[in-house]
Steps between C-alpha positions, in 0.01 A plus 500: 500500500620849424515702810390860519639768725457857422549819329578578126397721214126516458365178351438511128142511375306171484507518120876552498554213745287265292682607184837439668389161629378392157826616346694298757290191430552545125874528556499182708299315236727611215812409699362155574402449138853584388652276764279206405580539131874501563466210746304292254766560234783396729552129558829526690496330843437742789322764291152620605213272406192649331255648752159341534183705469447470877854617574457803275173582672654464848792727411278772357269477803794542739661777288817297448702484180842396367710788377861615485722714720680800350798266454295248303463240778171306522294630794166459676298825491223571752273779372214463751557862605613633162201733480638664816852524363656209691658186350751232597733311266668185631785322321703211648695663783370856466180702555430846358226718650366809325240751613352842435641746757258733677728802443794563266750496788339232718724248679391145581625232739487148357429227755521126432318304769595703808846603372557848348712463186558861393362852490482635148641823368252787447288428194619140463210272401665161452700261716683178410552239769800299382509292818168328438536124533380297203197291596405724794184708547528846657272767643620844393380838622568831324467757780508877438712717727222733618548867581236768539176425319488121459146475363619421147768240575452125478678191629481195277527134598586227248559126513768390252599144404860474372548245218756223548663312213513127564739261327436465128266798489537832317435831677191551284362163608577576867317833480200340328487220758514751787226711340259213440562353847440835668183564298357158579582538870335843516190365332473218752580736787516349845403836649212741462506862620207705629558877509292786644620849403369852563597805296405864437428540127582872481849644486410748777206513739371755752455425870136609551460471878588831677776477760502120492855500365818699542478602135154598379306779331572680174879507533575128489420185305589136560665277243293229337603199293394636162367174355197284433432135578821324400642191671848569360526847650726548801332824602267455794412617852481156658557147376446158661583167334457136598714243316343154526726197456268218399750224575598605853166670585706799615374858462762776500374853567653826379383856572618845398403865558633774273628840606257793511618810311378857565544773238452874487190543285623802305819350355483130602822529697553216746435620857512181706526122468418237760404132509222376725549209738411171332412309819129512411563304178454124550493178297421180690428140410185382673524148365622299202486148365512303181392744231367785717608787725309744721665840538430805716618838369487834682582824321548795734716810463458856626633819343819568702433875488142478633385485861133452412168655604350445846760229570409318179795478263446484128623165372502261210318215666355162412505127577393179331499124533588327174449134405702382202537163328714390206245642259247710689459767766244664729505800735317358802490824696644848479457872441705816453476878522431651160825693467725464303459261205523128581610213275528129580641242260641147477832427327543137394753357256537822303124564486317775689135477605326808635304437819381850582529863387348798682531873434502727805187689604650799684809594704256548790464121507843486666338626822284189527145375468358817658602689186466220245340156485737205490528298178398139558729232355309195621377257237730581209614177335642366176746274321855542372745306285 
């Protein structure tokens, strides 16, 4: 699964994203077609065998293709995030990461697993890991060095499989074998991820409750996430995820709260930045067995600059109990305050199924049910692949 963490240039329009995705798929298909033609023409031992129709389909579905490095070496290309400007290219013994920087002079720290590898020079948008072990699989993170206004920067997470050449095999065959194995494994994923995210769709938003916050009135605005419903986006206010391992029946929970930015309304200059405490965010396994899991999620985060009204603090707030099987799901109980936007989705083997989308009613809903009715989540159900 691609991980999301946050802050980068404003997401492209839905039409542009779709166009980019289709272009990436077309590129993958044409690359595979060329590879298969050359493979079919080559009878030498160790060369790539022709791809089956199912293998082609799996590779396209997982956004994997066989290409070449700048030096002409066969390499496995992962373009799952190509529409966001991020790709990985893995050749035997080396991995190259490339990304779209959020500013012309941005610096990034590259982390493999939990080990920082380097911090890039200003404006650098590629990194080559020449110490990648052939046959290994790595988790990379591309982390921006944040200063000042961080609302448009983004951290990317990628999983990269490094091809390994076995005896009697060409590099092209090794890359193809790695690609098809990875695609098949992703399709038959042993894990499924449930994610609940909240976000403010506007770029800036007013704080409408007098004296409830340190910054309020006509002089200040708060930063939003400047996006629509988009599971790939790493811009959000809060995010909670449950990763279900169907073999071990284990549920791993992850939560995150993004920094709140305050700007001067007249010129949009950053005035203050602060991150709320995430202790109110919770993901818990209630029970699990062969083919099912019951999960409790709590989303709760206050504005760190706001003390509230009459001892009631404005907060993003909600909770649900979720039942999920290998092919279906049901929200058995739950509700949330109607601010900001909420989205819930299931990620499984490269496929995304939307569970729930809700646009906010009013910023006043942050104060609680006295100002805004809660949105009921109970009874939503469906299937996923």
